[in-house]
PDB file of C-alpha atoms and ligand atoms in Angstrom:
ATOM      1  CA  UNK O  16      -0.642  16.568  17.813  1.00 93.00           C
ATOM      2  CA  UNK O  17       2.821  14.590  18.209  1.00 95.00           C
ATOM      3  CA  UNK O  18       6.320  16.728  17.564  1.00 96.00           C
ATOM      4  CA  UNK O  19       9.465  14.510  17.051  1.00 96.00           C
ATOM      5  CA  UNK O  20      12.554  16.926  17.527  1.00 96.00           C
ATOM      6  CA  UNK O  21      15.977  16.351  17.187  1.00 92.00           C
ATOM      7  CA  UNK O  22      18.354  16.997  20.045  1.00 92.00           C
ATOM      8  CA  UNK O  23      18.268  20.323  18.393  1.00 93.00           C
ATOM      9  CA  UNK O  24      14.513  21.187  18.841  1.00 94.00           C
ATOM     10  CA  UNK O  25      14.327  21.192  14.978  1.00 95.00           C
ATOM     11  CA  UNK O  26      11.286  19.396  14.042  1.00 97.00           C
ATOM     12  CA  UNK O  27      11.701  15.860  12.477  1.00 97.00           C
ATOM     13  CA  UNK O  28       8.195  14.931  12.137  1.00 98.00           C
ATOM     14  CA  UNK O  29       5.037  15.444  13.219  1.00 98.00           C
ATOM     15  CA  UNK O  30       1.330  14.162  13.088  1.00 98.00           C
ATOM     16  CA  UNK O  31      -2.191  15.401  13.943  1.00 98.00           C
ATOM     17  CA  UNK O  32      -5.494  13.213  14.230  1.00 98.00           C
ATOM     18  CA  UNK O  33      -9.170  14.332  15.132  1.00 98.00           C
ATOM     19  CA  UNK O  34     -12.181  12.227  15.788  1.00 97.00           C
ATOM     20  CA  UNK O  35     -14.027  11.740  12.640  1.00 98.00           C
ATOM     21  CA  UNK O  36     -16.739   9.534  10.973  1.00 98.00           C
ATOM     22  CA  UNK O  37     -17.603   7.789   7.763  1.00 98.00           C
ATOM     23  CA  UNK O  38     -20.791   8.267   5.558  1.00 97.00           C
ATOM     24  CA  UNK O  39     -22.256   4.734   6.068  1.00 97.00           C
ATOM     25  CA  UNK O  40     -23.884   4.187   2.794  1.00 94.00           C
ATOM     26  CA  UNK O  41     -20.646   4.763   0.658  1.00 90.00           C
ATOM     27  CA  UNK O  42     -18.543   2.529   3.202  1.00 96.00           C
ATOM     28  CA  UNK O  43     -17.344  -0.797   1.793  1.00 96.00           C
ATOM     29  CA  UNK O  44     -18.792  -3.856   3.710  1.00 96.00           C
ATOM     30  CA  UNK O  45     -15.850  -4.211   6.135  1.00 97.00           C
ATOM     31  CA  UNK O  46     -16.978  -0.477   7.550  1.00 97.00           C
ATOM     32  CA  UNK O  47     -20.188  -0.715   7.243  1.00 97.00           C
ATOM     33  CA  UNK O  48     -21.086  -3.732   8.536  1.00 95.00           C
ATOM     34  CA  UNK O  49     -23.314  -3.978  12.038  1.00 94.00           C
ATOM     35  CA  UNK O  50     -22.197  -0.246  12.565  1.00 95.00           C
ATOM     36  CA  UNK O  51     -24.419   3.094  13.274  1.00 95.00           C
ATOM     37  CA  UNK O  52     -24.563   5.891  10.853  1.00 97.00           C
ATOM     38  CA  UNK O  53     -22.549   7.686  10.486  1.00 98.00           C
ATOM     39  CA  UNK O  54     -19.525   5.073  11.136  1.00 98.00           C
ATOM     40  CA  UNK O  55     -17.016   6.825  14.119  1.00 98.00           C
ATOM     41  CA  UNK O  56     -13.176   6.927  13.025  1.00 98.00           C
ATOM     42  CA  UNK O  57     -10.252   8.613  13.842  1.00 98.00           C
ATOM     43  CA  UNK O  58      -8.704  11.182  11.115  1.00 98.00           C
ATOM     44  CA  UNK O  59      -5.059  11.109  10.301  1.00 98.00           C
ATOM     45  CA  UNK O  60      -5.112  14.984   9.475  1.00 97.00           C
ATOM     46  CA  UNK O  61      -1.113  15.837   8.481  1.00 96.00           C
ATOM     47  CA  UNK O  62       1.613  13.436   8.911  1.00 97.00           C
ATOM     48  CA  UNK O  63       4.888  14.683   7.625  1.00 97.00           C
ATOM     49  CA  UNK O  64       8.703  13.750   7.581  1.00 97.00           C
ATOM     50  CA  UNK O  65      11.198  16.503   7.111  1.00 97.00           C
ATOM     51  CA  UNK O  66      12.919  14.921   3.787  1.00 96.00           C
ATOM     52  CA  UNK O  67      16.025  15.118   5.326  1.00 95.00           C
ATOM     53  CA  UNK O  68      14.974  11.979   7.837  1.00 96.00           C
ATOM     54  CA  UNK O  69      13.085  10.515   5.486  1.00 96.00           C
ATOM     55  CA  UNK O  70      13.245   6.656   4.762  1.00 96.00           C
ATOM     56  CA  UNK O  71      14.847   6.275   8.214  1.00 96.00           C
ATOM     57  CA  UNK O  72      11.326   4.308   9.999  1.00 96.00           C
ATOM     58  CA  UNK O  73       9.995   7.523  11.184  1.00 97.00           C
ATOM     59  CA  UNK O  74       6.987   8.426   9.231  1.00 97.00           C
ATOM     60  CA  UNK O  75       6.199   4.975  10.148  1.00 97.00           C
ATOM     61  CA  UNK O  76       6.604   5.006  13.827  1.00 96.00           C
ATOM     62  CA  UNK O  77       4.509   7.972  13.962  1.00 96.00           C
ATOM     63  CA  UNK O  78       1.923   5.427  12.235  1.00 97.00           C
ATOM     64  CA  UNK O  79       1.925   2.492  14.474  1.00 97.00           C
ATOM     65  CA  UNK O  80       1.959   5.223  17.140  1.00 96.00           C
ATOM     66  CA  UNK O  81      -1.387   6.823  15.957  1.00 97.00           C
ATOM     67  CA  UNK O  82      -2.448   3.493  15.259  1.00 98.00           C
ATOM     68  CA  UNK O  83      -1.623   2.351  18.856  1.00 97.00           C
ATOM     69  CA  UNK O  84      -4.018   5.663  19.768  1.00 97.00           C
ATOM     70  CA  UNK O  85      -6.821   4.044  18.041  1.00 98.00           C
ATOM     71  CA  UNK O  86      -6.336   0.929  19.597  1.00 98.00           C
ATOM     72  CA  UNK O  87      -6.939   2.678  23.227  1.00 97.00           C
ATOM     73  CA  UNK O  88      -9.547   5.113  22.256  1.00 97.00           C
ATOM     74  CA  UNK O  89     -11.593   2.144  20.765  1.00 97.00           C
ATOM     75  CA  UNK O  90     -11.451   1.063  24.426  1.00 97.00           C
ATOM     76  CA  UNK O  91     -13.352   3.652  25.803  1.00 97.00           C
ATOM     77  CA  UNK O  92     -15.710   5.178  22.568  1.00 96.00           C
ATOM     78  CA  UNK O  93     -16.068   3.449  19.404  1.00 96.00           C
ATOM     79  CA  UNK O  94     -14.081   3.808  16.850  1.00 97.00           C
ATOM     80  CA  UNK O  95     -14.270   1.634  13.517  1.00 98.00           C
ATOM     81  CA  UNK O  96     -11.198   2.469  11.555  1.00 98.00           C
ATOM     82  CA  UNK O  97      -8.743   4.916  10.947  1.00 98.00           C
ATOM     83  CA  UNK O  98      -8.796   7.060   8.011  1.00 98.00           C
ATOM     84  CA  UNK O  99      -6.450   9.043   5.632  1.00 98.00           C
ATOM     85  CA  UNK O 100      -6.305  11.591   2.979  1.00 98.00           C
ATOM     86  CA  UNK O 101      -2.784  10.977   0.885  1.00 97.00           C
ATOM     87  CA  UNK O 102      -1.394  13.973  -0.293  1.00 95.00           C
ATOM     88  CA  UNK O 103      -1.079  12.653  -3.819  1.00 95.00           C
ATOM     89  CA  UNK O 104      -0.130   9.480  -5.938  1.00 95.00           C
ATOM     90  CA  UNK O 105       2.891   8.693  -4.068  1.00 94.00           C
ATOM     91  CA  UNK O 106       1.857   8.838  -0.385  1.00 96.00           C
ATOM     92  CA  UNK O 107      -1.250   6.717  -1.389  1.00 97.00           C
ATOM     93  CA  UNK O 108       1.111   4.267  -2.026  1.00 96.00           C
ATOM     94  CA  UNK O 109       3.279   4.743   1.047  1.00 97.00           C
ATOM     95  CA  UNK O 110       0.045   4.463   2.852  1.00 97.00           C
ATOM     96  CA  UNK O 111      -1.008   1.138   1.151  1.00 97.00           C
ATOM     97  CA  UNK O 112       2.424  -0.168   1.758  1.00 96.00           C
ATOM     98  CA  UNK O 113       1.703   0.250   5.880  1.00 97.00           C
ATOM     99  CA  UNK O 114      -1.448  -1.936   5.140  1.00 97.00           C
ATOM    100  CA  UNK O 115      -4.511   0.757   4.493  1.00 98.00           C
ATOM    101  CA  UNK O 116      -6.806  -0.064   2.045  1.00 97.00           C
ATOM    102  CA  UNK O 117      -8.717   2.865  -0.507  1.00 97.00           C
ATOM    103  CA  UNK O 118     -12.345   3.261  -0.110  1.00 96.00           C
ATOM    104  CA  UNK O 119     -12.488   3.069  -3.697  1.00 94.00           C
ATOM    105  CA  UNK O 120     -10.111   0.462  -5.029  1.00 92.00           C
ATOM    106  CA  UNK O 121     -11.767   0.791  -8.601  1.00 93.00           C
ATOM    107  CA  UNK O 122     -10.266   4.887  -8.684  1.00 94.00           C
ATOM    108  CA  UNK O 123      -6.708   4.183  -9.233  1.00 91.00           C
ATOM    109  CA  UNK O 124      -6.827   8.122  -8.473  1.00 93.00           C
ATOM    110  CA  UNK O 125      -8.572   8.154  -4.931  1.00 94.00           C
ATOM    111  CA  UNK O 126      -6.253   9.059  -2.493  1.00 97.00           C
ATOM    112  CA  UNK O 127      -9.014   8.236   0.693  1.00 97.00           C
ATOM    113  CA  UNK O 128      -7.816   5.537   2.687  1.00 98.00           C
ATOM    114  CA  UNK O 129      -8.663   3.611   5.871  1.00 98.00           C
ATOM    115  CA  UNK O 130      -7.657   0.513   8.247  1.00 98.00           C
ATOM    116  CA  UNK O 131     -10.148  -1.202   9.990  1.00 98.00           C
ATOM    117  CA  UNK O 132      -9.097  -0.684  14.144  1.00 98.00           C
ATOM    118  CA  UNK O 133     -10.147  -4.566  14.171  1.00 97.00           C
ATOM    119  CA  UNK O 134      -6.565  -5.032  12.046  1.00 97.00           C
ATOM    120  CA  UNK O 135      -4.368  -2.534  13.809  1.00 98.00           C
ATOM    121  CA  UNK O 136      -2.616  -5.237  16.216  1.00 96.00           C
ATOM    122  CA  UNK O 137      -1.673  -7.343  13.154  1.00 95.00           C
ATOM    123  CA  UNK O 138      -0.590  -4.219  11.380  1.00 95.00           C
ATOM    124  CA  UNK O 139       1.579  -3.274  14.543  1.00 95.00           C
ATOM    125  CA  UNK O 140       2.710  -6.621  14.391  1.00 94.00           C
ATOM    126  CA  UNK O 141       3.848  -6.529  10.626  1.00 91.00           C
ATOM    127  CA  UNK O 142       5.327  -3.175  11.359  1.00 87.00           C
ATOM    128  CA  UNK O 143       7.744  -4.094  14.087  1.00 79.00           C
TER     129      UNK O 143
HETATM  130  C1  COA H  12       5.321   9.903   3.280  1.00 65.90           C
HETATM  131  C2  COA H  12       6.251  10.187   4.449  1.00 65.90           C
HETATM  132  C3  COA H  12       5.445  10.545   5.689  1.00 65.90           C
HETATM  133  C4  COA H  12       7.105   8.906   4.722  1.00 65.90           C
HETATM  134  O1  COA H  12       7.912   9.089   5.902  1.00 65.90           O
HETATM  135  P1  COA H  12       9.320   8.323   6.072  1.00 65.90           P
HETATM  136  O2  COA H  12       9.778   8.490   7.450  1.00 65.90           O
HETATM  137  O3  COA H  12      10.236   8.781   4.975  1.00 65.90           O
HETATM  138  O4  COA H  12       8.880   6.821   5.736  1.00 65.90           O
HETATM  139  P2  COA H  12       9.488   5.495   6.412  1.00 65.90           P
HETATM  140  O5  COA H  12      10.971   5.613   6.417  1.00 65.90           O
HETATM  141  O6  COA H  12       8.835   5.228   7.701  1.00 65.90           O
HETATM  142  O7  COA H  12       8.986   4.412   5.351  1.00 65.90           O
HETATM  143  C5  COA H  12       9.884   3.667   4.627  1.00 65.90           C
HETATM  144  C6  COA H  12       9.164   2.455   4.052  1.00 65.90           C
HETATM  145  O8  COA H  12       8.108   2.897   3.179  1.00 65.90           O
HETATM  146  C7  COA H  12       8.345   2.395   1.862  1.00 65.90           C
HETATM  147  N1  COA H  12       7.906   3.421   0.940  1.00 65.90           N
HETATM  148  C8  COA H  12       8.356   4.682   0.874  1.00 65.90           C
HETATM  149  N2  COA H  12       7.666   5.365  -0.068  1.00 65.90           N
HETATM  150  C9  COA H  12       6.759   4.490  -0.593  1.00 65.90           C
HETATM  151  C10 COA H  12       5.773   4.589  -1.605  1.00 65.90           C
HETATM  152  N3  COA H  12       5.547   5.718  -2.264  1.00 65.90           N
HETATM  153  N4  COA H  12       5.023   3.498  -1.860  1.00 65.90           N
HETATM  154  C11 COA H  12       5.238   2.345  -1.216  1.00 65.90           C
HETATM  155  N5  COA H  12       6.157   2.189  -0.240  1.00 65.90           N
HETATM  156  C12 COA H  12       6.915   3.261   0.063  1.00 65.90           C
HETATM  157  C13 COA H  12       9.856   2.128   1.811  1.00 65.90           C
HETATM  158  O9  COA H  12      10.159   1.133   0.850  1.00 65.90           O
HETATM  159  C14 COA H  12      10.115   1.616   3.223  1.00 65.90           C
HETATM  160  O10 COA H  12       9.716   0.274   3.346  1.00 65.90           O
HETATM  161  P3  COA H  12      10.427  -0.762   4.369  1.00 65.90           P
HETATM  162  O11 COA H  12      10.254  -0.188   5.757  1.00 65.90           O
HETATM  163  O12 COA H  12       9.654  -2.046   4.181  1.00 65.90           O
HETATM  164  O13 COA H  12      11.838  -0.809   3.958  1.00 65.90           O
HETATM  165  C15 COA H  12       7.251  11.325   4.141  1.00 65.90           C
HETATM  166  O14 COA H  12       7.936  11.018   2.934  1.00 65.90           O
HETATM  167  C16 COA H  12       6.576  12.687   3.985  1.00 65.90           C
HETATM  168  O15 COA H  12       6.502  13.445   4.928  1.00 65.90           O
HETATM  169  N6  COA H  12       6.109  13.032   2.777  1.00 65.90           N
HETATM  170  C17 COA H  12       5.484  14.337   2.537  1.00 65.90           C
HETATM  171  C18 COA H  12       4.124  14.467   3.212  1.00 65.90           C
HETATM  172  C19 COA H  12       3.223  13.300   2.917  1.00 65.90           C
HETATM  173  O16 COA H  12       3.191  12.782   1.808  1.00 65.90           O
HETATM  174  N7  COA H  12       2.518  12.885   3.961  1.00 65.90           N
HETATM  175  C20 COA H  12       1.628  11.745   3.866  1.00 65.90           C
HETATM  176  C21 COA H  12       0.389  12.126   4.585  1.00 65.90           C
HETATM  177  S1  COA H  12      -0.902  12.506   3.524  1.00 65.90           S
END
């Protein structure tokens, strides 16, 4: 887990992840592809922004430092992409704006998400 305080130990932001995996057979082809069952991922569990920071960049450093997580872990034990559960409409979109994908892009409703760890260093790019 990853606390961002402010200089006055009130909590800014904060994220968790946990290593996860993906149901082969109801991956989409970019997942699923050459990979064992089930498919090894990392879990973006809660991300959150205190509303009164919000819009400053923060919610999305805290991404592209998760993301840069990924990136190392994939190093040493696979994993095949990162994966979200947006809180509702609205985050989905937020999400989708840093460059994950849904699972399902046919539910305008899902709100599971992923990026592959193969796309992470152009996403970091994109995001600087
Ligand atoms: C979603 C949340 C984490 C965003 O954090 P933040 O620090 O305010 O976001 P940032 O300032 O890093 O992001 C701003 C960028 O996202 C874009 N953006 C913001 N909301 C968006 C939305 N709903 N859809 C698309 N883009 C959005 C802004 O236009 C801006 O883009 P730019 O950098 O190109 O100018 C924060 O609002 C939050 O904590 N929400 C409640 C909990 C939640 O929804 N968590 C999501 C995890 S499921």
């Amino acid at each position: 887990m990853w606390v961002i305080a402010g200089a006055d130990d009130v909590v800014v932001a904060y994220a968790t992840i946990a290593m996860s995996s993906i149901d082969r057979s109801s991956a989409p082809a970019s997942i699923s592809r050459r990979a064992p069952n089930p498919v090894p991922a990392l879990l973006i569990g809660r991300l959150a922004v205190d509303r009164r920071h919000s819009g400053l960049g923060v919610g999305t450093a805290l991404v592209g430092h998760v993301l840069a997580t990924a990136v190392e872990l994939n190093v040493k034990a696979a994993c095949r992409a990162v994966v979200v559960n947006a809180l509702h409409a609205s985050a989905r979109g937020w999400w989708e704006h840093l460059g994950f994908s849904p699972f399902d892009p046919a539910d305008e409703q899902s709100l599971d998400l992923f990026l592959l760890t193969a796309d992470i260093d152009a996403t970091l790019r994109r995001l600087r």
